CSV table of C-alpha atoms and ligand atoms in Angstrom, one decimal:
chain,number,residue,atom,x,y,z
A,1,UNK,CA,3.8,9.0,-11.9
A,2,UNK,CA,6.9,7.7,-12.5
A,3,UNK,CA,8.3,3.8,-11.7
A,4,UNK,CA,11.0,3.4,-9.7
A,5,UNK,CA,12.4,0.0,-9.0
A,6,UNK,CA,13.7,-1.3,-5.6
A,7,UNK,CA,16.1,-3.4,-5.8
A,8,UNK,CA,19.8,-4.3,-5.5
A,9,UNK,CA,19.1,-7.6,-7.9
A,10,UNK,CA,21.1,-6.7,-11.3
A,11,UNK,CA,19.1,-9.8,-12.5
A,12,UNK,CA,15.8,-7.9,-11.7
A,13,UNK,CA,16.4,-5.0,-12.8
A,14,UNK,CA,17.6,-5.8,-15.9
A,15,UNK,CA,14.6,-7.9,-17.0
A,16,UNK,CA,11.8,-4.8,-15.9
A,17,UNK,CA,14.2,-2.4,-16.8
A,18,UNK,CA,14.2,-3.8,-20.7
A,19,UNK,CA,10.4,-3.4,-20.5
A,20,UNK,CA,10.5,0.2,-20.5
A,21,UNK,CA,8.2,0.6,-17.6
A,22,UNK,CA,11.1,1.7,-15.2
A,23,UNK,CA,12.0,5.4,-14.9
A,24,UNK,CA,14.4,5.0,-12.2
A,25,UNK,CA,15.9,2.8,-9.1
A,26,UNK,CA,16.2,3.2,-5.3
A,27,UNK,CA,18.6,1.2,-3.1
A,28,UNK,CA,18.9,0.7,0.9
A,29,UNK,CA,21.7,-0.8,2.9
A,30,UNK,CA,20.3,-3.7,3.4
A,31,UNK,CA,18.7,-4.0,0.0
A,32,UNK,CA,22.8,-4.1,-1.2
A,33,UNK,CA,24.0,-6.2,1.5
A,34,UNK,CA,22.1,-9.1,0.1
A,35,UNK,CA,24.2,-9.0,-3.3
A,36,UNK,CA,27.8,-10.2,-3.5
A,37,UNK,CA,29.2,-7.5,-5.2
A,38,UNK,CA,30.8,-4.3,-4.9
A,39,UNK,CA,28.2,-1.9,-3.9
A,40,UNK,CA,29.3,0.9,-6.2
A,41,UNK,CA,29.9,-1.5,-9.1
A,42,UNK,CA,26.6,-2.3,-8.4
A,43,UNK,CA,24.9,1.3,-8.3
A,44,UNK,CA,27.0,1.7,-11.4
A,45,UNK,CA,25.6,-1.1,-13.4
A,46,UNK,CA,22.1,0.2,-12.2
A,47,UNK,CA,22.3,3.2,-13.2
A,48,UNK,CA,23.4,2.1,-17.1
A,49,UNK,CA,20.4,0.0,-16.7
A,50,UNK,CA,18.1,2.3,-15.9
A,51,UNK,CA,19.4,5.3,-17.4
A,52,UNK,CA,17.4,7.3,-14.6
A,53,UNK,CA,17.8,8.8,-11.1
A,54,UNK,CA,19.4,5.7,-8.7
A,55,UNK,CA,19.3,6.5,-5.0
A,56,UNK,CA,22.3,4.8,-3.1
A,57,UNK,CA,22.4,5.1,0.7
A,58,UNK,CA,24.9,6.7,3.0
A,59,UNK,CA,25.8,4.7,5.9
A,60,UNK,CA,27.9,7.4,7.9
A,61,UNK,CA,25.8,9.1,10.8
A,62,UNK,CA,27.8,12.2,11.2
A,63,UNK,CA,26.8,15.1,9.3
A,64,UNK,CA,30.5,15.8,8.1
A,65,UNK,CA,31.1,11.9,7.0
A,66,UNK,CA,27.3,11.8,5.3
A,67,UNK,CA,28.8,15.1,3.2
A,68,UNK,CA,31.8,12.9,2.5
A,69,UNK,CA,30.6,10.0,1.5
A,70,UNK,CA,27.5,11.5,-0.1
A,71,UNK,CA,29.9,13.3,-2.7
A,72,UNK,CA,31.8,9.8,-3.2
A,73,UNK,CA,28.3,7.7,-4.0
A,74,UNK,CA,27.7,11.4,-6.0
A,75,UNK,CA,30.9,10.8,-8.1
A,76,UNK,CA,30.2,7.2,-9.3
A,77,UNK,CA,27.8,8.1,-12.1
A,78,UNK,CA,25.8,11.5,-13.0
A,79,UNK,CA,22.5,9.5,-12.5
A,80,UNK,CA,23.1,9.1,-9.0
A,81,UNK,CA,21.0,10.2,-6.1
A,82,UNK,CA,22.0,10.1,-2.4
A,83,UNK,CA,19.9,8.8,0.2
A,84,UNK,CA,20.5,10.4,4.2
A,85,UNK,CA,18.4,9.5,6.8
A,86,UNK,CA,16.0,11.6,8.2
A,87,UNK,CA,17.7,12.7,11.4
A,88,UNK,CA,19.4,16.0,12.5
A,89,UNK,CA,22.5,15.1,10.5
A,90,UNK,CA,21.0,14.4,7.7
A,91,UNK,CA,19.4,17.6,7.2
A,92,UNK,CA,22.4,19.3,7.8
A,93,UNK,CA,24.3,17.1,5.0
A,94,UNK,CA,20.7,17.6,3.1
A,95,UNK,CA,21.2,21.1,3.2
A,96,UNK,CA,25.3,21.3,1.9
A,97,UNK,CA,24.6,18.6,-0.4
A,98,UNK,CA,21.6,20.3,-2.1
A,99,UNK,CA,23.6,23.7,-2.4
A,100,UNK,CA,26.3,21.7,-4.0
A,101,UNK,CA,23.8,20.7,-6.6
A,102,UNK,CA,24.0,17.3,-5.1
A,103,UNK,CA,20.3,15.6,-6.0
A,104,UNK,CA,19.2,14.3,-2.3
A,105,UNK,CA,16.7,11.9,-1.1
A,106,UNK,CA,15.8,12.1,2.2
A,107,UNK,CA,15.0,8.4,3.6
A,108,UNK,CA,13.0,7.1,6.6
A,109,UNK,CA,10.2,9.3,6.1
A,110,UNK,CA,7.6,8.4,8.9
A,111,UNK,CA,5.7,12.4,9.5
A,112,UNK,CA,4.6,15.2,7.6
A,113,UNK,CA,6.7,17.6,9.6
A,114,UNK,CA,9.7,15.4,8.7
A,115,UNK,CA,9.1,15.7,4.8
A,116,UNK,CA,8.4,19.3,5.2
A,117,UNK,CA,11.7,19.8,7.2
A,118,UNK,CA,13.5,17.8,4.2
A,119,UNK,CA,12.1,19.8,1.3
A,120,UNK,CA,13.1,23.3,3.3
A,121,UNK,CA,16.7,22.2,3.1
A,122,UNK,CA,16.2,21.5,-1.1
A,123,UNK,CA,15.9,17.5,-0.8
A,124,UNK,CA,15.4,16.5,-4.3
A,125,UNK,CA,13.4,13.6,-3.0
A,126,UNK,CA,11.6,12.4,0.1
A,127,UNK,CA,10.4,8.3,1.1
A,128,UNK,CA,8.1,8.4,3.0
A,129,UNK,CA,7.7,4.3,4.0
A,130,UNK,CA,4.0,3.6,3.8
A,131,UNK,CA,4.2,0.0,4.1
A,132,UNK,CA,6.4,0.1,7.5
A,133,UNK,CA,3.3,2.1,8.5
A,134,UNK,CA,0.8,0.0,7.6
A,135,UNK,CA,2.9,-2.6,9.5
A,136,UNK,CA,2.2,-0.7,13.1
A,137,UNK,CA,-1.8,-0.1,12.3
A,138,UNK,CA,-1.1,3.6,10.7
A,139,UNK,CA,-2.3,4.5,7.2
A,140,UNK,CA,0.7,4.6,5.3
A,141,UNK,CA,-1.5,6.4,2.4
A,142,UNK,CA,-2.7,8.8,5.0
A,143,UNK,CA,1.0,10.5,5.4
A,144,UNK,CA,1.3,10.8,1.3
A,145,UNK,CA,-2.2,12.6,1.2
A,146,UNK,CA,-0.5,14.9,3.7
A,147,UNK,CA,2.9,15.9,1.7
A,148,UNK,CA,1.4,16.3,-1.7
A,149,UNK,CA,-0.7,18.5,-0.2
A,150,UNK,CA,1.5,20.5,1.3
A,151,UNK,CA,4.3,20.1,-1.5
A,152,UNK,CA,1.3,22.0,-3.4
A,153,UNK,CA,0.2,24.3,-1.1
A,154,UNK,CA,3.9,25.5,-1.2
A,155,UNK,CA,5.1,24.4,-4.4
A,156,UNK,CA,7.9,22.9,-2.8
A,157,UNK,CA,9.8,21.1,-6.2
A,158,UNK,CA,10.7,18.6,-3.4
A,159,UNK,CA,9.1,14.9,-5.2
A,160,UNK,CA,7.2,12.5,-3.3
A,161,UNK,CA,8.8,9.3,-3.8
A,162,UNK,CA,6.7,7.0,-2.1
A,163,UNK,CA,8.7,4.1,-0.7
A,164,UNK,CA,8.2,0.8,1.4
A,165,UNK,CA,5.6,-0.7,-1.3
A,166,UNK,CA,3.9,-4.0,0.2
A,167,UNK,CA,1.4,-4.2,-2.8
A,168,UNK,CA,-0.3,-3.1,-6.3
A,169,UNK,CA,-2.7,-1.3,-4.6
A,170,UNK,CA,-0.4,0.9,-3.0
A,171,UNK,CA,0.9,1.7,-6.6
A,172,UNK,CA,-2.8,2.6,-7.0
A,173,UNK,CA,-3.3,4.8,-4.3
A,174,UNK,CA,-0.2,6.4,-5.1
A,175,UNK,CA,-1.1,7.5,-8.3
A,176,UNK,CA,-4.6,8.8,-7.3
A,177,UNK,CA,-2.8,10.8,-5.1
A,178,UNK,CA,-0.5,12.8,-7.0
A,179,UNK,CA,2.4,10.8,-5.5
A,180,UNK,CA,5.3,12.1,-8.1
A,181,UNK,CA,7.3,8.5,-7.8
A,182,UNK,CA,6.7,5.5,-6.6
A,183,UNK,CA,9.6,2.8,-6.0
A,184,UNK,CA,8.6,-0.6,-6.0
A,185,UNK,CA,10.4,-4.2,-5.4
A,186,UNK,CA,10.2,-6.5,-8.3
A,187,UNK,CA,7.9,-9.2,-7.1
A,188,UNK,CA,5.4,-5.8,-7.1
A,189,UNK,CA,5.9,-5.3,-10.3
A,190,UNK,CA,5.6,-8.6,-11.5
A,191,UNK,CA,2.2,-8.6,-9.5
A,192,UNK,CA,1.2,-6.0,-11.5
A,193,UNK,CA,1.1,-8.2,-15.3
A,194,UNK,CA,-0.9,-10.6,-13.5
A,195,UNK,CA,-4.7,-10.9,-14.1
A,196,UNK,CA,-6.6,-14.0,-15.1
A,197,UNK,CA,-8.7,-12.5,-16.9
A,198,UNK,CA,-6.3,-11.5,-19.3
A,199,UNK,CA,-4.9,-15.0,-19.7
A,200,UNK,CA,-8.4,-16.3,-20.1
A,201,UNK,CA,-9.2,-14.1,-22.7
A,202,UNK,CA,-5.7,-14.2,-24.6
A,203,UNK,CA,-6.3,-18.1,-24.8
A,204,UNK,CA,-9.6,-17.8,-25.9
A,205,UNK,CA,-8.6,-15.4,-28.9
A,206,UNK,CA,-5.7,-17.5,-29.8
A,207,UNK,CA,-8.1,-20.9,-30.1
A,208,UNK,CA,-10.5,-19.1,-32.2
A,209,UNK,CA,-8.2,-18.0,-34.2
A,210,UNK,CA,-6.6,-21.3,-34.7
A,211,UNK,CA,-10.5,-22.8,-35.1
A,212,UNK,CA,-11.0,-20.2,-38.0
A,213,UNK,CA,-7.6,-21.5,-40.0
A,214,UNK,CA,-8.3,-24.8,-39.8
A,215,UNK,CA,-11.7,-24.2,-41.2
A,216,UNK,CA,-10.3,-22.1,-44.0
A,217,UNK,CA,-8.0,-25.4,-45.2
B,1,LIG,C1,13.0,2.9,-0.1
B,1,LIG,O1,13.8,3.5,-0.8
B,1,LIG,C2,13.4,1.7,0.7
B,1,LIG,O2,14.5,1.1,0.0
B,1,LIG,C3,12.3,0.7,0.7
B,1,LIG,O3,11.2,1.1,0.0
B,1,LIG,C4,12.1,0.1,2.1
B,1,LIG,O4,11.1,-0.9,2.0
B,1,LIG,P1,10.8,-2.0,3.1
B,1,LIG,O5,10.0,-1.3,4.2
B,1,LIG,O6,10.0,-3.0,2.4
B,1,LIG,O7,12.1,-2.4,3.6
Protein backbone atom coordinates (compact mmCIF):
# COMPACT_ATOMS: atom_id res chain seq x y z
CA UNK A 1 0.00 0.00 0.00
CA UNK A 2 1.38 3.01 -0.73
CA UNK A 3 1.92 6.38 1.76
CA UNK A 4 0.55 9.31 0.83
CA UNK A 5 0.96 12.37 2.92
CA UNK A 6 -1.78 15.06 3.73
CA UNK A 7 -0.64 18.09 4.10
CA UNK A 8 -0.04 21.63 2.82
CA UNK A 9 2.97 22.05 5.52
CA UNK A 10 6.28 22.26 3.31
CA UNK A 11 7.86 21.91 6.76
CA UNK A 12 6.14 18.47 7.14
CA UNK A 13 6.47 17.19 4.31
CA UNK A 14 9.91 17.72 3.93
CA UNK A 15 10.93 16.02 7.25
CA UNK A 16 8.63 12.44 6.33
CA UNK A 17 9.29 12.92 2.90
CA UNK A 18 13.38 12.55 3.55
CA UNK A 19 12.46 9.35 5.36
CA UNK A 20 11.50 7.60 2.36
CA UNK A 21 8.25 6.31 3.72
CA UNK A 22 6.21 8.74 1.54
CA UNK A 23 5.17 7.70 -2.00
CA UNK A 24 3.02 10.60 -2.62
CA UNK A 25 0.86 13.79 -1.29
CA UNK A 26 -2.81 14.92 -1.34
CA UNK A 27 -3.99 18.47 -0.71
CA UNK A 28 -7.56 20.03 -0.04
CA UNK A 29 -8.64 23.70 -0.09
CA UNK A 30 -8.62 24.20 3.08
CA UNK A 31 -5.51 22.06 3.87
CA UNK A 32 -3.69 25.11 1.48
CA UNK A 33 -5.53 27.93 2.91
CA UNK A 34 -3.83 27.49 6.11
CA UNK A 35 -0.25 28.22 4.51
CA UNK A 36 0.88 31.68 3.40
CA UNK A 37 2.02 30.94 0.25
CA UNK A 38 1.14 30.72 -3.22
CA UNK A 39 -0.80 27.61 -3.66
CA UNK A 40 0.82 26.47 -6.88
CA UNK A 41 4.27 27.42 -5.57
CA UNK A 42 3.27 25.30 -2.97
CA UNK A 43 1.99 22.18 -5.01
CA UNK A 44 5.16 22.80 -6.90
CA UNK A 45 7.58 22.47 -4.06
CA UNK A 46 5.51 19.36 -3.07
CA UNK A 47 5.79 17.70 -5.73
CA UNK A 48 9.92 18.01 -5.94
CA UNK A 49 9.64 16.79 -2.53
CA UNK A 50 7.91 13.97 -3.01
CA UNK A 51 8.69 13.06 -6.38
CA UNK A 52 5.21 11.21 -6.51
CA UNK A 53 1.56 11.78 -7.58
CA UNK A 54 0.30 15.24 -5.61
CA UNK A 55 -3.43 15.85 -5.76
CA UNK A 56 -4.32 19.63 -5.75
CA UNK A 57 -7.95 20.68 -5.62
CA UNK A 58 -10.12 22.53 -8.01
CA UNK A 59 -12.24 25.03 -6.56
CA UNK A 60 -14.49 25.99 -9.68
CA UNK A 61 -18.02 24.16 -9.50
CA UNK A 62 -18.88 24.34 -13.11
CA UNK A 63 -17.93 21.53 -15.16
CA UNK A 64 -16.44 23.88 -17.98
CA UNK A 65 -14.25 25.98 -15.24
CA UNK A 66 -13.24 22.51 -13.29
CA UNK A 67 -11.86 21.48 -17.09
CA UNK A 68 -10.10 24.80 -16.98
CA UNK A 69 -8.67 25.06 -14.06
CA UNK A 70 -7.96 21.32 -13.86
CA UNK A 71 -5.62 21.63 -16.95
CA UNK A 72 -3.89 24.78 -15.17
CA UNK A 73 -3.19 22.83 -11.65
CA UNK A 74 -2.29 19.89 -14.54
CA UNK A 75 0.39 22.20 -16.14
CA UNK A 76 2.28 23.21 -12.90
CA UNK A 77 4.31 19.96 -12.70
CA UNK A 78 3.97 16.34 -14.47
CA UNK A 79 3.49 14.82 -10.93
CA UNK A 80 0.36 16.50 -10.53
CA UNK A 81 -3.07 15.03 -9.86
CA UNK A 82 -6.38 16.86 -9.90
CA UNK A 83 -8.87 16.58 -7.30
CA UNK A 84 -13.00 17.41 -8.44
CA UNK A 85 -15.52 16.80 -6.22
CA UNK A 86 -17.81 14.17 -6.47
CA UNK A 87 -20.83 15.94 -7.91
CA UNK A 88 -22.53 15.93 -11.43
CA UNK A 89 -19.89 18.34 -12.64
CA UNK A 90 -17.20 16.69 -11.55
CA UNK A 91 -17.81 13.62 -13.38
CA UNK A 92 -18.33 15.38 -16.40
CA UNK A 93 -14.80 17.26 -15.96
CA UNK A 94 -13.75 13.62 -14.60
CA UNK A 95 -14.68 12.23 -17.71
CA UNK A 96 -12.81 15.10 -20.37
CA UNK A 97 -9.97 15.24 -18.05
CA UNK A 98 -9.32 11.48 -18.02
CA UNK A 99 -9.61 11.33 -21.94
CA UNK A 100 -7.11 14.07 -21.95
CA UNK A 101 -4.72 11.82 -20.08
CA UNK A 102 -5.26 14.07 -17.20
CA UNK A 103 -4.61 11.74 -13.92
CA UNK A 104 -8.03 12.53 -11.74
CA UNK A 105 -8.91 12.06 -8.20
CA UNK A 106 -12.25 12.10 -7.45
CA UNK A 107 -12.78 13.77 -3.79
CA UNK A 108 -15.63 13.63 -1.29
CA UNK A 109 -16.22 10.05 -1.58
CA UNK A 110 -19.02 9.13 0.95
CA UNK A 111 -20.96 5.77 -1.19
CA UNK A 112 -20.02 2.92 -3.17
CA UNK A 113 -22.19 3.98 -5.99
CA UNK A 114 -20.29 7.31 -5.97
CA UNK A 115 -16.80 5.56 -6.33
CA UNK A 116 -18.18 3.27 -8.90
CA UNK A 117 -19.65 6.21 -10.87
CA UNK A 118 -15.99 7.91 -10.59
CA UNK A 119 -14.02 4.93 -11.84
CA UNK A 120 -16.61 4.55 -15.01
CA UNK A 121 -15.56 7.93 -16.18
CA UNK A 122 -11.48 6.74 -15.79
CA UNK A 123 -10.76 8.61 -12.35
CA UNK A 124 -7.26 7.71 -11.66
CA UNK A 125 -8.13 7.93 -8.00
CA UNK A 126 -11.04 7.96 -5.60
CA UNK A 127 -11.11 9.36 -1.54
CA UNK A 128 -13.37 8.00 -0.09
CA UNK A 129 -13.34 10.05 3.63
CA UNK A 130 -13.52 7.26 6.26
CA UNK A 131 -12.90 9.41 9.19
CA UNK A 132 -15.78 12.01 8.25
CA UNK A 133 -17.77 8.77 8.50
CA UNK A 134 -16.79 7.63 11.49
CA UNK A 135 -17.59 11.16 12.70
CA UNK A 136 -21.63 10.57 11.96
CA UNK A 137 -21.61 6.85 13.61
CA UNK A 138 -20.95 5.03 10.01
CA UNK A 139 -18.01 2.63 9.52
CA UNK A 140 -15.75 4.51 7.47
CA UNK A 141 -13.85 1.01 6.83
CA UNK A 142 -17.13 -0.43 5.90
CA UNK A 143 -17.33 1.80 2.45
CA UNK A 144 -13.43 0.76 1.51
CA UNK A 145 -14.42 -3.06 2.02
CA UNK A 146 -17.04 -2.20 -0.51
CA UNK A 147 -14.86 -0.42 -3.47
CA UNK A 148 -12.01 -2.81 -3.46
CA UNK A 149 -14.31 -5.22 -3.82
CA UNK A 150 -15.91 -4.03 -6.49
CA UNK A 151 -12.68 -2.32 -8.10
CA UNK A 152 -11.85 -6.28 -8.29
CA UNK A 153 -14.84 -7.71 -9.19
CA UNK A 154 -14.37 -5.34 -12.32
CA UNK A 155 -10.90 -4.73 -12.48
CA UNK A 156 -11.52 -1.22 -12.55
CA UNK A 157 -7.52 0.32 -12.64
CA UNK A 158 -9.40 3.07 -10.63
CA UNK A 159 -7.08 3.18 -6.95
CA UNK A 160 -8.50 3.36 -3.73
CA UNK A 161 -6.99 6.20 -2.04
CA UNK A 162 -8.34 6.17 1.25
CA UNK A 163 -8.60 9.61 2.71
CA UNK A 164 -9.85 11.43 5.93
CA UNK A 165 -7.34 9.36 8.33
CA UNK A 166 -8.15 10.14 12.12
CA UNK A 167 -5.69 7.35 13.28
CA UNK A 168 -2.88 4.43 12.87
CA UNK A 169 -5.43 2.03 12.93
CA UNK A 170 -7.09 3.17 10.05
CA UNK A 171 -3.61 2.86 8.25
CA UNK A 172 -4.05 -0.69 9.54
CA UNK A 173 -7.36 -1.52 8.34
CA UNK A 174 -6.51 0.02 5.20
CA UNK A 175 -3.85 -2.26 4.40
CA UNK A 176 -5.72 -5.40 5.43
CA UNK A 177 -8.06 -4.40 3.01
CA UNK A 178 -6.39 -4.02 -0.10
CA UNK A 179 -6.82 -0.23 0.05
CA UNK A 180 -4.16 0.75 -2.93
CA UNK A 181 -3.18 4.29 -1.04
CA UNK A 182 -3.71 5.67 1.92
CA UNK A 183 -3.10 9.48 2.56
CA UNK A 184 -2.33 10.43 5.95
CA UNK A 185 -1.71 13.96 7.94
CA UNK A 186 1.56 14.15 9.56
CA UNK A 187 0.74 13.98 13.23
CA UNK A 188 -0.49 10.19 11.89
CA UNK A 189 2.51 9.46 10.70
CA UNK A 190 4.46 10.54 13.43
CA UNK A 191 1.92 8.37 15.58
CA UNK A 192 3.06 5.62 13.75
CA UNK A 193 7.24 5.64 15.23
CA UNK A 194 5.81 5.73 18.44
CA UNK A 195 5.80 2.62 20.80
CA UNK A 196 7.27 2.45 24.26
CA UNK A 197 8.23 -0.59 24.02
CA UNK A 198 10.61 0.19 21.55
CA UNK A 199 12.12 3.03 23.52
CA UNK A 200 12.26 0.71 26.57
CA UNK A 201 14.12 -1.77 24.78
CA UNK A 202 16.49 0.59 22.76
CA UNK A 203 17.60 2.01 26.21
CA UNK A 204 18.01 -1.08 27.65
CA UNK A 205 20.40 -2.38 24.77
CA UNK A 206 22.27 0.81 24.81
CA UNK A 207 23.06 0.52 28.92
CA UNK A 208 24.14 -2.96 28.44
CA UNK A 209 26.25 -2.14 26.01
CA UNK A 210 27.81 0.65 27.85
CA UNK A 211 27.93 -1.84 31.07
CA UNK A 212 29.92 -4.35 28.95
CA UNK A 213 32.73 -1.56 27.81
CA UNK A 214 33.25 -0.29 30.96
CA UNK A 215 33.89 -3.86 32.18
CA UNK A 216 36.29 -4.50 29.37
CA UNK A 217 38.59 -1.27 30.59
C1 LIG B 1 -8.12 13.91 1.31
O1 LIG B 1 -7.50 14.01 0.31
C2 LIG B 1 -8.52 15.03 2.16
O2 LIG B 1 -7.58 16.06 1.97
C3 LIG B 1 -8.48 14.72 3.63
O3 LIG B 1 -8.07 13.39 3.87
C4 LIG B 1 -9.68 15.17 4.39
O4 LIG B 1 -9.49 14.83 5.75
P1 LIG B 1 -10.33 15.47 6.94
O5 LIG B 1 -11.65 14.79 7.00
O6 LIG B 1 -9.50 15.18 8.15
O7 LIG B 1 -10.44 16.94 6.65
Amino acid sequence: MKLFVDSGSLKDIESLAALGIIDGATTNPSLLAKEQKDPREILKEICRLVQGPVSGEVVATKADDMVREGREIAKIDQHMVVKVPFTRDGVRACRTLASEGIKVNVTLIFSATQALLAAKVGAAYVSPFVGRLDDIATDGMHLIEEIVEIFDNYEFPTQVLVASVRHPIHIVQAARLGADVCTCPPAVLDQCFKHPLTDIGLEKFLKDWEKAQTAKV
